[in-house]
Amino acid sequence: MRQPLPTCVFRALALTAALCCAPVSAADGVRERFRQALELAQRGQAARTDDDAELRGYVLYPDLQAARWLAALRKDADAELDRRVEAFVRAHPQLPATPELRRAWLSSLAARGLWRAFLAHDDAGDTDPALTCQRYQARIETGDDPAALLRELRAFWQDAPQMPQTCVPPFAWLQAQGALTAAVVERRTRKALADGNLELADWLLKLMPAAQAAPLRQWARLLRNPDAELAVIASAPSTPFEWDALRSGYRKLAARDPERAAQRLQQLGRSRFSDEQYAELQRLTALGLAWDRRPEALDWFRRLPQTAVDAEVHEWRVRAALWSGDAEQASAWLHELPAATGAEPRWTYWRARSLERLGRRQQSEQLYKTLAQDNGYHSLLAAWRLQQPYQPRARTFIDDADAQARLLQRIGILRARELFLTGCDAWAGVEWSRATRDLDPALRLQAARLASRWGWHEKAVRILAEADALDVLELSYPDEYLGPIRATAEQTGVPAPWVYGLMRQESLFNPRAVSASNAYGLLQLLLPTAREVARRRGLSAPSADDLKTPAINIPLGAGYLGELRDRFDGQFVPAVAAYNAGPNAVQRWLPQQPIDADVWIENVPYKETRGYVQKVLWHVTAHEWRSTGAVPDTAALLQPVRTP
């Protein structure tokens, strides 16, 4: 489905920082009039002729025109509108809104059956699925070479990631031409099953003869209920199966219930598989047991043939040994890591940690001391293990006012700033990327300073990361929203550094942030979660737009973190993990007996959550050091993880 034109947020922003080094390109008045006019356009108001000269001269006036043309296309399009939109698209090919305007115009042409006009103005490089299907339909309607069309459209049908409504007519034509043979449908069904797209696979299976569909229906059953279908296959040694299908189902079962998977593997027997296939099922079982923190994972890893030891096994067998407290085995497997992997800070730390457990203190301290000289989570842990004060490495940023002034003379930088300040983050991001991608390294750092002063910390931090300059802590860890954070901390009892660390990780201080899963605002709250927290605190139920307001988002996010902290008996690590993965998942991961926090974090089965906890702890540390000159009590944050 085609995405709508990005919607700007028109809430007034508390942008108190000066826009350094150059005069503001537009007075606040014209910027506000632009916001209002753009909001009206996005609500359906078409082009106007009474805009004042100041608005017409504003650097973002073409963006307003684009939004108005889009509004007009949603109403009654005609030849005159086509002429005006065509002229606009030709005049503004680089405008961030132009690709979406072109798509909307082409869709309008298609809806009116103006296929030759569609092809005349089509951008063949645009791979939007809906537009691609309209392109094929245009070629069908205008009598393009049928042989070429059959060949290309069939190839697209077999690999299309999604099939929007606009694909129905060209696919119907393809079927009418007899191009969707049983063999072609089978290949597409296999791809759908391999991708886990059961809905599409079910639809395609209806087009296939029963005998041909039978093994693929078994594959679908293996994906839906792997335990039951594996039991059927195991109970009758003569039951045929396809390896790819069985592996897909077994992988799901091993991740969901590794003990049951191990039982099914025993029932299936060794003789029904090649050596390579059986080793793969052993590998999946071992990984599932490790993700579930089962002690028998170690034996499964030990029995794996060397040919089944891939990157995932290398890492997870070390984690399993750490969880089981088998330092000797962990050390042995750490030494078998590929050289590049073993040199990473993560595994350097765990080599030192294993040596420490084995009583080789001198060797471990050498590794710890080297790590502790750098920045990051594992460097902080190294200092913690040494029981020494930790001091992050910090670089002083040197402002170049002349360079910043030159940057602000560039139309791309100027437009990116104005788009950001008017709440049009998506368009602003496009302009910013174009304006900064060819800058030399020194100028890019000065651009990062500008972005940071505007409150656009995401872009500032991205440039720092690309330049290996995240140790410019004043830009990496700005003093944003400290007043509201501290006020909320007093109200909720949640430490202010915890809230800051979460905010830095969740949104990089963008109050308008919206995630792919529809989490909103500074602390990225899902609407149902925010409403539950509000209800428990006796507050009004917020809307999605409310959650983009810091004064609403911060107390609710901090309140939710406080609830998680209380649920996990004041423990920082499980509370932060639960903010990302959900409290039920974290509850499943809690150990039967207290375990060192670093070991628990390393064994979090969700890669995203594992990294999330590590980053939040580092954010808390880096900002506290920058603010106070001292790091927080690492031992208090990393108390052994226990079940409350």
XYZ file of C-alpha atoms in Angstrom:
644
model
C 0.000 0.000 0.000
C 1.341 3.412 -0.919
C 2.237 5.529 2.081
C 0.583 8.949 2.420
C 2.526 12.154 2.062
C 4.419 12.736 5.329
C 2.331 14.772 7.724
C 4.035 17.627 9.488
C 3.318 18.262 13.120
C 2.133 21.763 13.774
C 2.412 21.954 17.537
C 4.504 24.962 18.515
C 7.972 23.855 19.545
C 9.888 25.185 22.503
C 12.948 26.022 20.449
C 14.789 28.447 22.659
C 18.294 27.843 21.325
C 19.620 30.525 19.012
C 20.007 29.653 15.326
C 23.677 30.661 15.435
C 25.968 32.400 13.062
C 23.506 33.617 10.409
C 20.273 35.562 10.364
C 17.140 33.471 10.544
C 15.852 32.935 7.006
C 12.258 33.701 7.927
C 10.633 35.576 10.733
C 8.672 33.496 13.174
C 5.522 35.012 11.687
C 6.020 33.692 8.161
C 7.141 30.322 9.506
C 3.936 30.090 11.511
C 1.842 31.124 8.485
C 3.568 28.395 6.502
C 2.678 25.851 9.197
C -0.945 26.921 9.148
C -1.183 26.938 5.352
C 0.444 23.527 5.103
C -1.943 22.106 7.679
C -4.881 23.419 5.655
C -3.410 21.873 2.498
C -2.983 18.518 4.158
C -6.606 18.724 5.276
C -7.681 19.126 1.672
C -7.387 22.806 0.762
C -6.224 23.134 -2.832
C -4.071 25.847 -4.429
C -4.654 29.511 -3.562
C -3.819 32.730 -5.348
C -3.952 35.155 -2.411
C -0.723 34.236 -0.570
C 1.187 37.331 0.473
C 4.593 38.176 -0.972
C 6.453 37.212 2.187
C 4.983 33.689 2.183
C 5.648 33.354 -1.555
C 9.270 34.312 -0.937
C 9.719 31.815 1.892
C 12.264 29.125 1.167
C 9.653 26.391 1.796
C 6.930 27.845 -0.416
C 7.420 25.112 -3.077
C 6.693 22.480 -0.408
C 3.406 24.215 0.342
C 2.579 24.207 -3.363
C 3.303 20.476 -3.551
C 0.932 19.785 -0.659
C -1.770 21.865 -2.344
C -1.390 20.049 -5.661
C -1.665 16.769 -3.818
C -4.881 17.966 -2.183
C -6.233 18.943 -5.597
C -5.442 15.498 -7.039
C -7.503 13.900 -4.295
C -10.522 15.789 -5.577
C -11.517 16.243 -9.219
C -8.525 16.026 -11.549
C -8.719 17.306 -15.117
C -6.446 18.211 -18.011
C -5.689 21.657 -16.614
C -4.618 20.187 -13.261
C -2.498 17.627 -15.108
C -0.753 20.444 -16.933
C -0.052 22.365 -13.734
C 1.178 19.312 -11.806
C 3.400 18.284 -14.703
C 4.944 21.743 -14.782
C 5.524 21.688 -11.038
C 7.128 18.228 -11.071
C 9.440 19.268 -13.905
C 10.396 22.490 -12.116
C 11.072 20.825 -8.732
C 12.534 17.344 -9.349
C 14.610 17.398 -6.142
C 11.886 18.551 -3.767
C 11.319 15.935 -1.009
C 7.571 15.939 -1.746
C 7.976 15.456 -5.499
C 8.214 11.617 -5.575
C 4.955 11.300 -3.643
C 3.279 13.976 -5.733
C 4.365 12.193 -8.901
C 2.967 8.886 -7.590
C -0.341 10.522 -6.686
C -0.543 12.129 -10.127
C 0.285 8.869 -11.906
C -2.327 7.054 -9.815
C -4.844 9.709 -10.841
C -3.955 9.215 -14.511
C -4.346 5.456 -14.080
C -7.707 5.831 -12.350
C -8.913 7.927 -15.310
C -7.570 5.404 -17.817
C -5.075 7.880 -19.295
C -2.512 5.171 -19.868
C -0.425 6.855 -22.549
C -0.072 9.958 -20.407
C 0.864 7.665 -17.517
C 3.719 6.084 -19.483
C 4.847 9.445 -20.819
C 5.390 10.791 -17.298
C 6.274 7.576 -15.469
C 9.526 7.303 -13.518
C 10.655 3.758 -14.310
C 13.131 3.900 -11.444
C 10.345 4.139 -8.850
C 9.888 0.595 -7.511
C 6.783 1.295 -5.432
C 4.749 -1.961 -5.821
C 1.430 -0.203 -6.467
C 3.001 2.030 -9.088
C 4.828 -0.910 -10.667
C 1.536 -2.756 -11.191
C -0.041 0.359 -12.704
C 2.958 0.559 -15.029
C 2.344 -3.014 -16.193
C -1.355 -2.294 -16.676
C -0.492 0.776 -18.740
C 1.692 -1.350 -20.997
C -1.122 -3.895 -21.358
C -3.668 -1.214 -22.233
C -1.402 0.471 -24.784
C -0.558 -2.763 -26.618
C 3.037 -3.301 -25.575
C 4.879 -6.406 -26.819
C 2.894 -9.327 -25.267
C 5.877 -11.684 -25.112
C 8.023 -9.191 -23.227
C 5.108 -8.312 -20.959
C 4.452 -11.961 -20.133
C 8.076 -12.585 -19.314
C 8.564 -9.481 -17.159
C 5.217 -9.580 -15.378
C 5.555 -13.267 -14.558
C 9.000 -12.613 -13.065
C 7.538 -9.744 -11.011
C 4.621 -11.931 -9.878
C 7.008 -14.596 -8.638
C 9.102 -12.184 -6.551
C 6.782 -9.312 -5.602
C 7.178 -8.584 -1.859
C 3.538 -7.529 -1.627
C 0.531 -7.444 -3.918
C -1.523 -4.238 -3.524
C -4.925 -3.785 -5.109
C -3.474 -2.199 -8.243
C -1.832 -5.549 -9.022
C -5.159 -7.376 -9.461
C -5.814 -6.310 -13.112
C -2.339 -7.101 -14.520
C -2.190 -10.403 -12.611
C -5.657 -11.293 -13.936
C -4.357 -10.600 -17.451
C -1.358 -12.794 -16.725
C -3.613 -15.641 -15.649
C -5.861 -15.170 -18.678
C -2.823 -15.576 -20.916
C -2.155 -18.987 -19.356
C 1.141 -17.775 -17.925
C 0.399 -18.866 -14.356
C 1.012 -22.538 -14.910
C 0.999 -25.016 -12.035
C 4.797 -24.971 -11.997
C 4.910 -21.170 -11.794
C 2.323 -21.126 -8.990
C 4.283 -23.787 -7.125
C 7.483 -21.724 -7.243
C 5.630 -18.678 -5.931
C 4.030 -20.735 -3.167
C 7.395 -22.090 -2.110
C 8.745 -18.565 -1.868
C 5.759 -17.504 0.224
C 6.298 -20.432 2.604
C 10.027 -19.780 2.826
C 9.201 -16.161 3.709
C 6.655 -17.306 6.312
C 3.804 -15.645 4.402
C 1.098 -18.196 5.213
C -1.785 -15.976 4.112
C -0.426 -15.707 0.575
C 0.572 -19.386 0.551
C -2.976 -20.452 1.488
C -4.425 -18.411 -1.385
C -1.941 -19.834 -3.888
C -2.485 -23.406 -2.747
C -6.102 -23.134 -3.911
C -4.826 -22.666 -7.465
C -2.821 -25.901 -7.462
C -3.870 -29.513 -8.145
C -4.322 -31.465 -4.903
C -1.455 -33.877 -5.482
C 0.967 -31.105 -6.348
C -0.174 -29.027 -3.382
C 0.102 -31.845 -0.820
C 3.772 -31.378 0.205
C 3.277 -27.620 0.371
C 0.209 -28.016 2.563
C 2.390 -30.123 4.863
C 4.911 -27.254 4.899
C 2.130 -24.840 5.884
C 1.050 -27.190 8.702
C 4.657 -27.386 9.915
C 4.738 -23.610 10.175
C 1.346 -23.341 11.889
C 1.724 -26.159 14.401
C 5.230 -27.586 14.166
C 4.954 -29.865 17.191
C 1.804 -31.613 15.995
C 3.018 -32.040 12.425
C 6.460 -33.267 13.498
C 4.692 -35.804 15.716
C 2.751 -37.051 12.686
C 5.925 -37.391 10.626
C 7.766 -39.106 13.502
C 4.943 -41.583 14.132
C 5.069 -43.004 10.604
C 8.585 -43.551 9.237
C 7.146 -43.900 5.737
C 5.614 -40.406 5.790
C 7.396 -38.316 3.146
C 8.554 -34.798 3.858
C 10.619 -32.093 2.226
C 13.752 -31.015 4.035
C 13.142 -27.265 3.685
C 9.643 -27.686 5.086
C 10.711 -29.817 8.027
C 13.608 -27.514 8.835
C 11.282 -24.478 8.847
C 8.885 -26.139 11.263
C 11.626 -27.559 13.461
C 13.288 -24.161 13.702
C 10.038 -22.637 15.004
C 9.581 -25.402 17.548
C 13.200 -25.256 18.742
C 12.895 -21.520 19.364
C 9.513 -21.887 21.098
C 9.994 -25.115 23.064
C 13.521 -26.540 22.707
C 12.939 -29.446 25.095
C 9.984 -30.635 23.018
C 12.067 -30.159 19.867
C 14.769 -32.400 21.317
C 12.132 -35.061 22.024
C 10.792 -34.841 18.477
C 14.304 -35.128 17.061
C 14.838 -38.342 18.986
C 11.501 -39.693 17.699
C 12.308 -38.739 14.120
C 15.500 -40.747 14.294
C 18.908 -40.339 12.763
C 18.428 -42.477 9.673
C 15.946 -40.181 7.926
C 18.499 -37.409 7.476
C 21.867 -36.847 5.882
C 24.770 -35.991 8.182
C 24.494 -32.336 7.232
C 20.740 -32.235 7.824
C 20.920 -33.939 11.196
C 23.699 -31.585 12.294
C 21.483 -28.645 11.356
C 18.656 -29.968 13.558
C 21.156 -30.445 16.395
C 22.332 -26.859 15.877
C 18.790 -25.491 16.073
C 18.147 -27.497 19.240
C 21.336 -26.298 20.915
C 20.536 -22.678 20.080
C 16.968 -22.990 21.341
C 18.179 -24.457 24.630
C 20.728 -21.654 24.979
C 18.080 -18.985 24.298
C 15.983 -20.641 26.986
C 19.015 -20.683 29.338
C 18.807 -24.481 29.819
C 21.882 -26.159 31.318
C 21.698 -29.038 28.807
C 22.583 -26.548 26.041
C 26.250 -27.106 26.883
C 26.095 -30.820 26.076
C 24.267 -30.161 22.831
C 26.894 -27.619 21.799
C 29.695 -30.039 22.700
C 28.165 -32.764 20.506
C 27.821 -30.516 17.480
C 30.098 -31.461 14.580
C 32.527 -28.720 13.643
C 30.778 -28.245 10.295
C 27.684 -26.985 12.156
C 29.570 -24.329 14.138
C 28.631 -21.022 12.531
C 28.810 -17.452 13.843
C 25.605 -17.868 15.842
C 26.857 -21.049 17.519
C 30.247 -19.471 18.256
C 28.570 -16.708 20.267
C 25.729 -18.588 21.920
C 27.810 -21.481 23.188
C 30.017 -18.941 24.996
C 26.891 -17.345 26.482
C 25.576 -20.743 27.567
C 28.867 -21.520 29.312
C 28.802 -18.141 31.074
C 25.228 -18.740 32.249
C 26.163 -22.166 33.597
C 29.214 -20.735 35.372
C 31.589 -22.975 33.389
C 34.484 -20.548 33.027
C 36.839 -23.181 31.660
C 34.468 -24.112 28.856
C 33.700 -20.445 28.159
C 37.410 -19.679 27.924
C 37.992 -22.573 25.533
C 35.159 -21.525 23.233
C 36.241 -17.883 23.411
C 39.617 -18.911 22.012
C 37.861 -20.608 19.097
C 36.071 -17.431 18.009
C 37.117 -16.091 14.593
C 39.915 -13.557 15.030
C 37.843 -10.515 14.015
C 34.983 -11.490 16.320
C 37.258 -12.294 19.244
C 38.865 -8.857 19.009
C 35.557 -7.060 19.584
C 35.161 -5.321 22.974
C 32.327 -7.716 23.926
C 34.425 -10.861 23.639
C 37.584 -9.213 24.944
C 35.609 -8.429 28.087
C 34.367 -11.992 28.407
C 37.855 -13.389 27.909
C 38.963 -11.229 30.811
C 35.924 -12.216 32.849
C 36.558 -15.931 32.281
C 40.228 -15.544 33.170
C 39.203 -13.748 36.350
C 36.914 -16.650 37.295
C 39.716 -19.102 36.606
C 41.970 -17.214 39.032
C 44.256 -15.737 36.366
C 43.957 -12.279 37.767
C 47.055 -10.755 36.165
C 45.976 -11.740 32.663
C 42.430 -10.570 33.224
C 43.532 -7.209 34.611
C 45.661 -6.524 31.542
C 42.622 -6.981 29.326
C 40.386 -4.979 31.651
C 42.834 -2.066 31.773
C 43.042 -1.895 27.996
C 39.262 -1.942 27.670
C 38.720 0.640 30.414
C 40.604 3.268 28.412
C 37.848 3.424 25.811
C 34.189 4.467 25.776
C 31.194 2.172 25.835
C 29.354 -0.421 27.840
C 32.144 -2.998 27.983
C 34.706 -0.362 28.912
C 32.487 0.665 31.814
C 32.204 -2.994 32.872
C 35.972 -3.405 32.724
C 36.479 -0.537 35.178
C 33.748 -2.010 37.377
C 35.557 -5.359 37.502
C 38.802 -3.571 38.332
C 36.943 -1.695 41.091
C 38.450 1.506 39.748
C 36.769 4.848 39.006
C 35.758 5.083 35.380
C 36.311 8.197 33.289
C 34.942 8.349 29.745
C 37.163 9.674 26.997
C 35.850 13.091 25.955
C 36.846 15.312 23.060
C 36.270 19.069 23.112
C 34.366 20.404 20.145
C 35.944 23.408 18.438
C 33.381 25.705 16.900
C 34.180 27.258 13.531
C 31.773 30.178 13.242
C 32.874 31.013 9.695
C 32.303 27.440 8.524
C 28.888 27.354 10.181
C 27.961 30.658 8.530
C 29.007 29.259 5.145
C 26.894 26.186 5.725
C 23.869 28.342 6.455
C 24.292 30.019 3.082
C 23.641 26.678 1.370
C 20.064 26.363 0.217
C 19.907 22.677 1.199
C 21.001 23.340 4.780
C 18.653 26.296 5.007
C 15.697 24.269 3.720
C 16.514 21.334 6.004
C 16.559 23.644 9.014
C 13.272 25.324 8.145
C 11.572 22.004 7.418
C 12.734 20.663 10.769
C 11.668 23.787 12.659
C 8.220 23.621 11.057
C 7.795 19.995 12.110
C 8.261 18.365 8.696
C 10.810 15.816 9.863
C 10.600 13.394 6.926
C 11.090 16.105 4.313
C 13.786 17.703 6.452
C 15.671 14.423 6.610
C 15.730 14.132 2.811
C 17.056 17.673 2.435
C 19.641 17.172 5.170
C 21.010 13.984 3.637
C 21.434 15.631 0.247
C 22.974 18.766 1.721
C 25.540 17.026 3.925
C 26.550 13.854 2.080
C 29.337 15.500 0.048
C 30.738 17.745 2.799
C 34.312 17.162 3.875
C 34.751 15.661 7.382
C 35.492 18.985 9.082
C 32.427 20.676 7.614
C 30.230 17.703 8.486
C 31.195 18.119 12.147
C 30.256 21.796 11.991
C 26.936 20.743 10.430
C 26.433 18.441 13.407
C 26.880 21.416 15.726
C 24.213 23.347 13.822
C 21.781 20.433 13.955
C 22.352 20.041 17.669
C 21.654 23.725 18.309
C 18.370 23.424 16.456
C 17.441 20.442 18.649
C 17.902 17.993 15.780
C 20.035 15.585 17.778
C 19.378 12.538 15.625
C 21.267 14.110 12.716
C 24.025 15.441 14.939
C 24.663 12.065 16.530
C 24.546 10.265 13.193
C 27.293 12.504 11.818
C 29.361 11.958 14.959
C 28.968 8.197 14.628
C 30.015 8.241 10.963
C 33.052 10.371 11.873
C 33.994 8.170 14.848
C 33.489 11.244 17.025
C 30.876 10.109 19.545
C 33.352 11.110 22.246
C 32.260 14.709 21.618
C 29.989 14.212 24.595
C 28.482 17.699 24.580
C 26.851 16.823 21.232
C 26.302 13.132 21.906
C 24.648 13.824 25.279
C 22.961 17.233 25.166
C 21.218 18.714 28.179
C 17.740 18.358 26.705
C 14.558 18.272 28.822
C 16.545 18.124 32.063
C 14.061 20.369 33.879
C 10.997 18.243 33.068
C 12.968 15.061 33.678
C 14.053 16.181 37.143
C 10.572 17.424 38.028
C 9.099 14.093 36.981
C 11.776 12.223 38.913
C 10.722 14.032 42.071
C 7.076 13.144 41.454
C 7.600 9.469 40.547
C 10.701 8.573 42.535
C 12.371 7.246 39.373
C 15.994 8.454 39.202
C 16.368 11.245 36.646
C 19.423 9.604 34.994
C 17.321 6.503 34.237
C 14.739 8.626 32.434
C 17.430 10.540 30.533
C 19.120 7.314 29.445
C 15.838 5.897 28.157
C 14.992 9.100 26.313
C 18.417 9.225 24.677
C 17.943 5.672 23.400
C 14.251 5.804 22.552
C 13.898 9.040 20.594
C 17.166 10.987 20.721
C 15.088 13.804 22.217
C 12.680 14.104 19.289
C 9.218 14.781 20.771
C 7.607 14.045 17.390
C 9.204 10.600 16.990
C 6.860 7.820 15.851
C 8.183 4.277 15.498
C 7.159 1.607 13.005
C 5.157 -0.018 15.816
C 3.365 3.278 16.565
C 5.220 4.227 19.723
C 5.073 7.977 20.278
C 7.155 10.806 21.598
C 10.229 11.270 23.715
C 9.851 8.004 25.627
C 8.224 6.090 22.752
C 5.011 5.022 24.435
C 2.466 2.747 22.812
C -0.976 4.298 23.094
C -2.564 1.388 25.059
C 0.348 1.380 27.514
C 0.182 5.151 27.977
C -3.559 5.016 28.608
C -3.184 2.241 31.176
C -0.510 4.217 33.016
C -2.680 7.346 32.881
C -5.652 5.417 34.250
C -3.619 4.029 37.151
C -2.331 7.525 37.916
C -5.781 9.106 37.749
C -5.001 11.105 34.598
C -6.990 11.673 31.429
C -6.470 9.141 28.647
C -3.986 10.646 26.169
C -4.351 10.693 22.391
C -1.516 9.886 19.995
C -0.949 13.620 19.477
C -0.876 14.143 23.245
C 2.048 11.729 23.462
C 4.057 14.058 21.224
C 3.787 16.692 23.953
C 6.755 16.448 26.370
C 4.671 17.595 29.342
C 2.428 14.554 28.853
C 4.902 12.022 27.516
C 7.634 12.382 30.130
C 5.459 11.814 33.234
C 3.698 8.850 31.619
C 6.932 7.267 30.389
C 8.663 7.802 33.713
C 5.588 6.497 35.492
C 5.661 3.327 33.414
C 9.375 2.874 34.113
C 8.603 3.310 37.795
C 5.978 0.571 37.630
C 8.504 -1.754 35.995
C 11.104 -0.883 38.613
C 8.620 -1.753 41.357
C 7.599 -4.979 39.645
C 11.229 -6.076 39.549
C 11.970 -5.018 43.107
C 13.973 -1.890 42.281
C 16.329 -3.607 39.833
C 17.600 -1.305 37.078
C 18.562 -3.972 34.541
C 15.285 -5.955 34.392
C 13.239 -2.738 34.477
C 15.064 -1.286 31.483
C 14.887 -4.607 29.627
C 11.136 -4.739 30.284
C 10.665 -1.213 28.914
C 11.945 -2.553 25.595
C 10.791 -6.192 25.476
C 7.791 -6.086 27.781
C 7.533 -7.271 31.404
C 6.195 -10.734 30.564
C 9.215 -11.599 28.431
C 11.608 -10.381 31.117
C 9.719 -12.353 33.756
C 10.419 -15.502 31.721
C 14.114 -14.664 31.579
C 14.628 -14.194 35.320
C 16.940 -16.787 36.884
C 15.986 -19.275 39.587
C 18.989 -18.086 41.591
C 20.597 -14.609 41.516
C 23.071 -14.213 38.675
C 25.618 -11.520 37.854
C 23.974 -8.722 35.895
C 26.551 -8.735 33.116
C 25.992 -12.448 32.551
C 22.211 -11.985 32.578
C 22.367 -9.133 30.065
C 24.636 -11.116 27.740
C 22.129 -13.981 27.743
C 19.055 -11.918 26.907
C 17.714 -13.854 23.910
C 16.431 -10.792 22.034
C 19.373 -9.131 20.308
C 17.593 -5.774 20.249
C 16.864 -5.861 23.984
C 20.372 -7.010 24.858
C 21.833 -4.051 22.988
C 19.165 -1.728 24.367
C 20.062 -2.404 28.012
C 23.763 -2.011 27.285
C 23.239 1.293 25.486
C 20.933 2.751 28.142
C 23.465 1.945 30.856
C 26.155 3.673 28.811
C 23.909 6.700 28.148
C 23.216 7.051 31.867
C 26.933 6.881 32.616
C 28.125 9.249 29.881
C 25.605 11.992 30.623
C 26.066 11.805 34.370
C 29.809 12.121 33.945
C 29.374 15.076 31.597
C 26.924 16.757 33.967
C 28.568 16.088 37.310
C 32.108 14.928 36.598
C 31.396 11.541 38.196
C 29.850 8.345 36.903
C 26.877 6.785 38.740
C 27.404 3.849 41.060
C 27.884 1.035 38.544
C 27.629 -1.652 41.206
C 24.197 -0.340 42.258
C 22.957 -0.396 38.681
C 24.464 -3.832 38.052
C 23.313 -5.616 41.176
C 22.826 -9.364 40.623
C 19.604 -10.066 38.762
C 17.111 -12.024 40.819
C 13.492 -13.045 40.768
C 11.597 -10.724 43.140
